[in-house]
CSV table of C-alpha atoms in Angstrom, one decimal:
chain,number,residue,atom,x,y,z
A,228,UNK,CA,-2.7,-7.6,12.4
A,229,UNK,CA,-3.1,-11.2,14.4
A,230,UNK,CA,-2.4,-13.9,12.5
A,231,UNK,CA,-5.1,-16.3,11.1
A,232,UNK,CA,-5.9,-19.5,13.0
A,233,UNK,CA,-5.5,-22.9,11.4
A,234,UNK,CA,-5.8,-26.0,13.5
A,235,UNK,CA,-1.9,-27.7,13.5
A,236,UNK,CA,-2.7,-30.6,12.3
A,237,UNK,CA,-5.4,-32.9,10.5
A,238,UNK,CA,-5.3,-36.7,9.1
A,239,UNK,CA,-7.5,-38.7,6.5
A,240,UNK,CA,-6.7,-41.7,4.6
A,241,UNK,CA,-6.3,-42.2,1.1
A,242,UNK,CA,-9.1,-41.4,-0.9
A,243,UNK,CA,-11.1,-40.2,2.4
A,244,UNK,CA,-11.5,-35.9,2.0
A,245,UNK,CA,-10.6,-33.9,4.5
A,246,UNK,CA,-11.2,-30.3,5.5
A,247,UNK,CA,-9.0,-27.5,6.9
A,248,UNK,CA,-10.3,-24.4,8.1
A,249,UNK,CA,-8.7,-20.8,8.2
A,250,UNK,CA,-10.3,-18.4,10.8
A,251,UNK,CA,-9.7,-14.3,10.7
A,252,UNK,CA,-12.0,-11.8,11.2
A,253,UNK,CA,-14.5,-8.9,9.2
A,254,UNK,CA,-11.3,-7.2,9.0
A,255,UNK,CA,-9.4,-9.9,6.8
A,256,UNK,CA,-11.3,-13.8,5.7
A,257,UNK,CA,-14.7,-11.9,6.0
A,258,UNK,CA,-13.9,-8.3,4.7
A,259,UNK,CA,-12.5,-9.8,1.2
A,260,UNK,CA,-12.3,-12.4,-0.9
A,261,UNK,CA,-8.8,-12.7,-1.2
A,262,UNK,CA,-8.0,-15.8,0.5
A,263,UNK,CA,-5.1,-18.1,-0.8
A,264,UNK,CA,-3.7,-21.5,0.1
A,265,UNK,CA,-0.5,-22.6,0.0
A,266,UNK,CA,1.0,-26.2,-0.2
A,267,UNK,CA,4.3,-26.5,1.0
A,268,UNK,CA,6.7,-30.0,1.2
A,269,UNK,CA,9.2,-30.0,3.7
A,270,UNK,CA,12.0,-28.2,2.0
A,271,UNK,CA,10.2,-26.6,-0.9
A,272,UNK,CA,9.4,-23.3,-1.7
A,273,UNK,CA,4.8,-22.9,-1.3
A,274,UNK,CA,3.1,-23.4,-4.0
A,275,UNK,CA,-0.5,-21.7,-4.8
A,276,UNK,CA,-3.1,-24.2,-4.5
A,277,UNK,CA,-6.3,-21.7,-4.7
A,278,UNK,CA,-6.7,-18.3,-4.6
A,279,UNK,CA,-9.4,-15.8,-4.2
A,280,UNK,CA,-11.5,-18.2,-1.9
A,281,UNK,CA,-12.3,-20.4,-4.8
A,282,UNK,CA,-10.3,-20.1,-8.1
A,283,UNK,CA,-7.4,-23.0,-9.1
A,284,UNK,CA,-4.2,-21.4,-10.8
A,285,UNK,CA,-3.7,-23.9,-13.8
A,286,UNK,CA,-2.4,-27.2,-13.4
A,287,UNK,CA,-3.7,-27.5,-9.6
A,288,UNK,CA,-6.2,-30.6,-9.1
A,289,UNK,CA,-9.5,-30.2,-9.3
A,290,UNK,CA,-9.3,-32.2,-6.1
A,291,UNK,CA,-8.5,-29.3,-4.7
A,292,UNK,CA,-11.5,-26.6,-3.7
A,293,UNK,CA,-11.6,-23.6,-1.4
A,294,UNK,CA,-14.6,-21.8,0.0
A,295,UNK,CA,-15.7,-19.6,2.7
A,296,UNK,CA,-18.4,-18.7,5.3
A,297,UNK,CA,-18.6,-15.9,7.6
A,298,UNK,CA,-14.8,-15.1,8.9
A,299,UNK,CA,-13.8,-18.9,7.8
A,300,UNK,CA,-12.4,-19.8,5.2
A,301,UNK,CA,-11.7,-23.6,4.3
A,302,UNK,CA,-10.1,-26.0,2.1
A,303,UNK,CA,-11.0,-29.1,0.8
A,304,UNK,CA,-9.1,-32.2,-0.3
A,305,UNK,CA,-11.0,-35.4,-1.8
A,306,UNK,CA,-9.9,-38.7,-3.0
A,307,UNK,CA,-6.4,-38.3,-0.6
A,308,UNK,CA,-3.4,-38.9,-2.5
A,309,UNK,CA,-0.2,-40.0,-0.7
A,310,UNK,CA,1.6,-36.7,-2.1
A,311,UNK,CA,-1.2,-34.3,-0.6
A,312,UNK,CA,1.0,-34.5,2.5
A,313,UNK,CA,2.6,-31.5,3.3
A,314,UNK,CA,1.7,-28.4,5.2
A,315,UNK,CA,-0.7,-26.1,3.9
A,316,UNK,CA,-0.9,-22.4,4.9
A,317,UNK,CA,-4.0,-19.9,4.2
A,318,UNK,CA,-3.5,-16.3,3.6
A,319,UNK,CA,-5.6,-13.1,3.2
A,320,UNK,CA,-5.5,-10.0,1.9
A,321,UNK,CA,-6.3,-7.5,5.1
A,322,UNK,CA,-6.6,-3.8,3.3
A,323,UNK,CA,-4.4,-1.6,2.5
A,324,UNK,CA,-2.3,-3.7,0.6
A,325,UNK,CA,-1.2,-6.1,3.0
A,326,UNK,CA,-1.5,-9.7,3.2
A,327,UNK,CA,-1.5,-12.3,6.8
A,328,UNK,CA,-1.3,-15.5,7.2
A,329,UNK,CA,-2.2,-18.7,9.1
A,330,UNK,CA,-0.1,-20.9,11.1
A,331,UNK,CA,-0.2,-23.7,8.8
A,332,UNK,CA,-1.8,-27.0,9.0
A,333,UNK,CA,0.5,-30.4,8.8
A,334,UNK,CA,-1.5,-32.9,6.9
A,335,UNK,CA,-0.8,-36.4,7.4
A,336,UNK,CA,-2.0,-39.2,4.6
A,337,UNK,CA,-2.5,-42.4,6.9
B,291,UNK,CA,9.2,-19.0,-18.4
B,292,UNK,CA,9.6,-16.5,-15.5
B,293,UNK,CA,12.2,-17.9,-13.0
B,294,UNK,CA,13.3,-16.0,-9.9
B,295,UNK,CA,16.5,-16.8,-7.7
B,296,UNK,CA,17.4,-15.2,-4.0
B,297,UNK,CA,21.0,-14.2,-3.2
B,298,UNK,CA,22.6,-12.4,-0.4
B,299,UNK,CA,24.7,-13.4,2.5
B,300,UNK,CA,23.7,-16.5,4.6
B,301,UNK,CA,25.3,-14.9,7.8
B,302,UNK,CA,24.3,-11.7,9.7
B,303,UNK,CA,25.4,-9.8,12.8
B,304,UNK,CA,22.7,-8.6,15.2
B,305,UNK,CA,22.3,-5.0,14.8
B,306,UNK,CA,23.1,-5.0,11.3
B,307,UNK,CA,21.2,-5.0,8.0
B,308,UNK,CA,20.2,-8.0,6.1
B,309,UNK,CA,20.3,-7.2,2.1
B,310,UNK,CA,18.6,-9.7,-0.4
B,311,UNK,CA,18.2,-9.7,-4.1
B,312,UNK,CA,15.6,-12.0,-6.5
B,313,UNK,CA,17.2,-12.1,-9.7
B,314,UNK,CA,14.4,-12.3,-12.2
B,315,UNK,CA,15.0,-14.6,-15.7
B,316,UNK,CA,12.7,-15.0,-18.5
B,317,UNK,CA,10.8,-11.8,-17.8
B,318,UNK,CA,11.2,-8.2,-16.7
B,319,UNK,CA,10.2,-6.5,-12.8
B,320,UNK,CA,9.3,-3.6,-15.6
B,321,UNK,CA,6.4,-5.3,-16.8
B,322,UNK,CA,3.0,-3.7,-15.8
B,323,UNK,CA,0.9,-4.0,-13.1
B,324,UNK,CA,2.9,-6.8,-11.9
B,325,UNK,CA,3.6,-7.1,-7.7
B,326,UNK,CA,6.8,-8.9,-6.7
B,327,UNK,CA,6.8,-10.1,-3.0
B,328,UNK,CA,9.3,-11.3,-0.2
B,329,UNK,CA,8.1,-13.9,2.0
B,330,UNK,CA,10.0,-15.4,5.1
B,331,UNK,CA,9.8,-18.3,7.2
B,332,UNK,CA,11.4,-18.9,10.5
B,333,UNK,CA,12.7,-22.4,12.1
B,334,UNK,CA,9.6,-24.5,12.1
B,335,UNK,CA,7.1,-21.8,11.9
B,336,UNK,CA,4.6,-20.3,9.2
B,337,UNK,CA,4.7,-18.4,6.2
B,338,UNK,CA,5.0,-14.7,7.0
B,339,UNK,CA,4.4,-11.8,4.2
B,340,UNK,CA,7.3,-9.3,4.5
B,341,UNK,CA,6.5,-6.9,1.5
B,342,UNK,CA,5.5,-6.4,-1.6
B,343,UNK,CA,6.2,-3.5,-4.4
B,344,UNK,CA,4.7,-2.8,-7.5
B,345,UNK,CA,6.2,-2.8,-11.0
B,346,UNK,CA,5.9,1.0,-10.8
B,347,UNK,CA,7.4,1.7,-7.4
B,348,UNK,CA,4.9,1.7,-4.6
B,349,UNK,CA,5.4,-0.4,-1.5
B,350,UNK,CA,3.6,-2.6,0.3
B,351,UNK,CA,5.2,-3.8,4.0
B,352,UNK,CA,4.0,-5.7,6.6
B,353,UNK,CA,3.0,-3.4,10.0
B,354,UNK,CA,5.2,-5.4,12.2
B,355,UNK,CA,8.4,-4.9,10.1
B,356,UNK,CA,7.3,-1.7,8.5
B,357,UNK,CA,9.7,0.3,10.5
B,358,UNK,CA,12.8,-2.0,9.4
B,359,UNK,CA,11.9,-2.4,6.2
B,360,UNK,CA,12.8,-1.4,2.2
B,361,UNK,CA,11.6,-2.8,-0.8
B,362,UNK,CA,12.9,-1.5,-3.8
B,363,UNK,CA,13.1,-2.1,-8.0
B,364,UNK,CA,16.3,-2.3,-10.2
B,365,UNK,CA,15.0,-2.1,-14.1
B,366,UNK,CA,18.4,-1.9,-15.4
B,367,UNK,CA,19.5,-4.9,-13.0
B,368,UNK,CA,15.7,-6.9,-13.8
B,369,UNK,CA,16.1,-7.5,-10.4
B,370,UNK,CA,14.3,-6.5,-6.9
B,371,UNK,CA,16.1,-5.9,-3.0
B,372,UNK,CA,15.0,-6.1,0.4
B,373,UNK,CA,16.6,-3.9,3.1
B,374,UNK,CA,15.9,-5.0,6.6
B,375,UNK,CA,17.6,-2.9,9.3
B,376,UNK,CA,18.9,-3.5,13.0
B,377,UNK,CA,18.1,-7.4,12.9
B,378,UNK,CA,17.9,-9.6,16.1
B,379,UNK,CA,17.9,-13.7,15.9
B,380,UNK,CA,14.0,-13.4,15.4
B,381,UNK,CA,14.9,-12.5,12.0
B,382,UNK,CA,16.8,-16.1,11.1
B,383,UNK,CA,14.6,-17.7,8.2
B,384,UNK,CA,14.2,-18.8,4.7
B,385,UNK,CA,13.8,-15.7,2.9
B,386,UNK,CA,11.6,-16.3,-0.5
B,387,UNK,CA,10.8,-13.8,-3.3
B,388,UNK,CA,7.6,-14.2,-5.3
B,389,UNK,CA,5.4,-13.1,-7.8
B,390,UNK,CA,1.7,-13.8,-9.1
B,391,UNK,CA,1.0,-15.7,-12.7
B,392,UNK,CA,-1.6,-13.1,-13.0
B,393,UNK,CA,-0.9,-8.9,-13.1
B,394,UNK,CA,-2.7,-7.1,-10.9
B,395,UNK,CA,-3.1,-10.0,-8.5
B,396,UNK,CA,-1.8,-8.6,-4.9
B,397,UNK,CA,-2.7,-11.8,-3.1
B,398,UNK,CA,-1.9,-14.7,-5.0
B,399,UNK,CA,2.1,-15.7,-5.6
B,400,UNK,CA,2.6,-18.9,-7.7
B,401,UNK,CA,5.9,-18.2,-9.2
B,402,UNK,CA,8.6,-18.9,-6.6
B,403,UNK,CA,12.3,-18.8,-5.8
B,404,UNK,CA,14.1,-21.5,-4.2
B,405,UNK,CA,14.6,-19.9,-1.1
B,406,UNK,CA,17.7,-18.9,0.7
B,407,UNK,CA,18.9,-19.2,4.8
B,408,UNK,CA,19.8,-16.3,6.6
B,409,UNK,CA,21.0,-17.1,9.7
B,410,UNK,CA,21.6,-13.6,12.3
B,411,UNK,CA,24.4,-14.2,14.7
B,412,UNK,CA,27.4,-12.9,16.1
């Protein structure tokens, strides 16, 4: 059970979008549609940002959208807000009742 | 409104077990086809998904930890443990428990504890 790749780090300015991408394989991302993100401030517990590839728990942003294509999954942030910085981590579900995750991605609001 | 709250020691000896408890308030780890998780995340590193149980008893670990690990309910308590045997410094993190908004949800924890430090040396 390998973890899923995430590039370490990505940037945009405010109100620019930006993308980041969550990589597994036909065994996790691309077996199921079970892929959550996670946005986490430094010192905070994670908090759900979308789960099953595209679906917003309530009082997440619309701003805020998840897909998938393949093994990939990604998520998308437009119109950058200041307070979108923070790391963001991608999970899937893997079979078997069992869950990975990604590295985690530090964005940075220019 | 379900709130959920980590205790256990801050301070471990290599070899020796680390015991956590998430205290649940404003709901019960009896109610159905709920799964409670506990997370951990090491200095600087990623989330990592340690286990999970179901309200009615079946566990869920992760492969890597499957050998070290327990997961277990308390009704009476409204509360839920982790067990995790013979630990080395690799196990020093934030420990978090978890649970979905939504039953049956496996994958998807938006209801948090605070997180607590367990540090593993001698």
């Amino acid at each position: 059970q390998s973890a899923l790749t995430q590039p370490a780090s990505v940037s945009g300015s405010p109100g620019q979008s930006i993308t980041i991408s969550c990589t597994g394989t036909s065994s996790d991302v691309g077996g199921y549609d079970y892929v959550s993100w996670y946005q986490q401030h430094p010192g905070k517990a994670p908090k759900l940002m979308i789960f099953d590839v595209i679906d917003r728990p309530s009082g997440v942003s619309d701003r805020f959208s998840g897909s998938k294509s393949g093994n990939t999954a990604s998520l998308t942030i437009s119109g950058l807000q200041a307070e979108d910085e923070a790391d963001y981590f991608c999970s899937s579900y893997t079979g078997s009742r069992t869950l990975v995750f990604g590295g985690g991605t530090k964005l940075t609001v220019l | 409104q379900l709130q959920l709250q980590e205790s256990g020691p801050g301070l471990v000896k290599p070899s020796e077990t680390l015991s956590l408890t998430c205290t649940v308030s404003g709901g019960s780890v009896s109610a159905s086809s709920y799964y409670w998780g506990w997370f951990r995340q090491r200095p600087g590193k990623g989330l990592e998904w340690v286990g999970t149980i179901y309200y009615n008893g079946p566990t869920y670990y992760n492969p890597s930890l499957k050998s070290r690990v327990t997961i277990s309910l308390d009704k009476l308590r409204n509360e839920f443990s982790l067990r995790l045997t013979s630990v080395t410094a690799a196990d020093t993190a934030v420990y978090y428990c978890a649970r979905p908004e939504t039953p049956m949800l496996f994958d998807a924890f938006n209801i948090w504890g605070q997180g607590t430090i367990v540090t593993v040396s001698s």
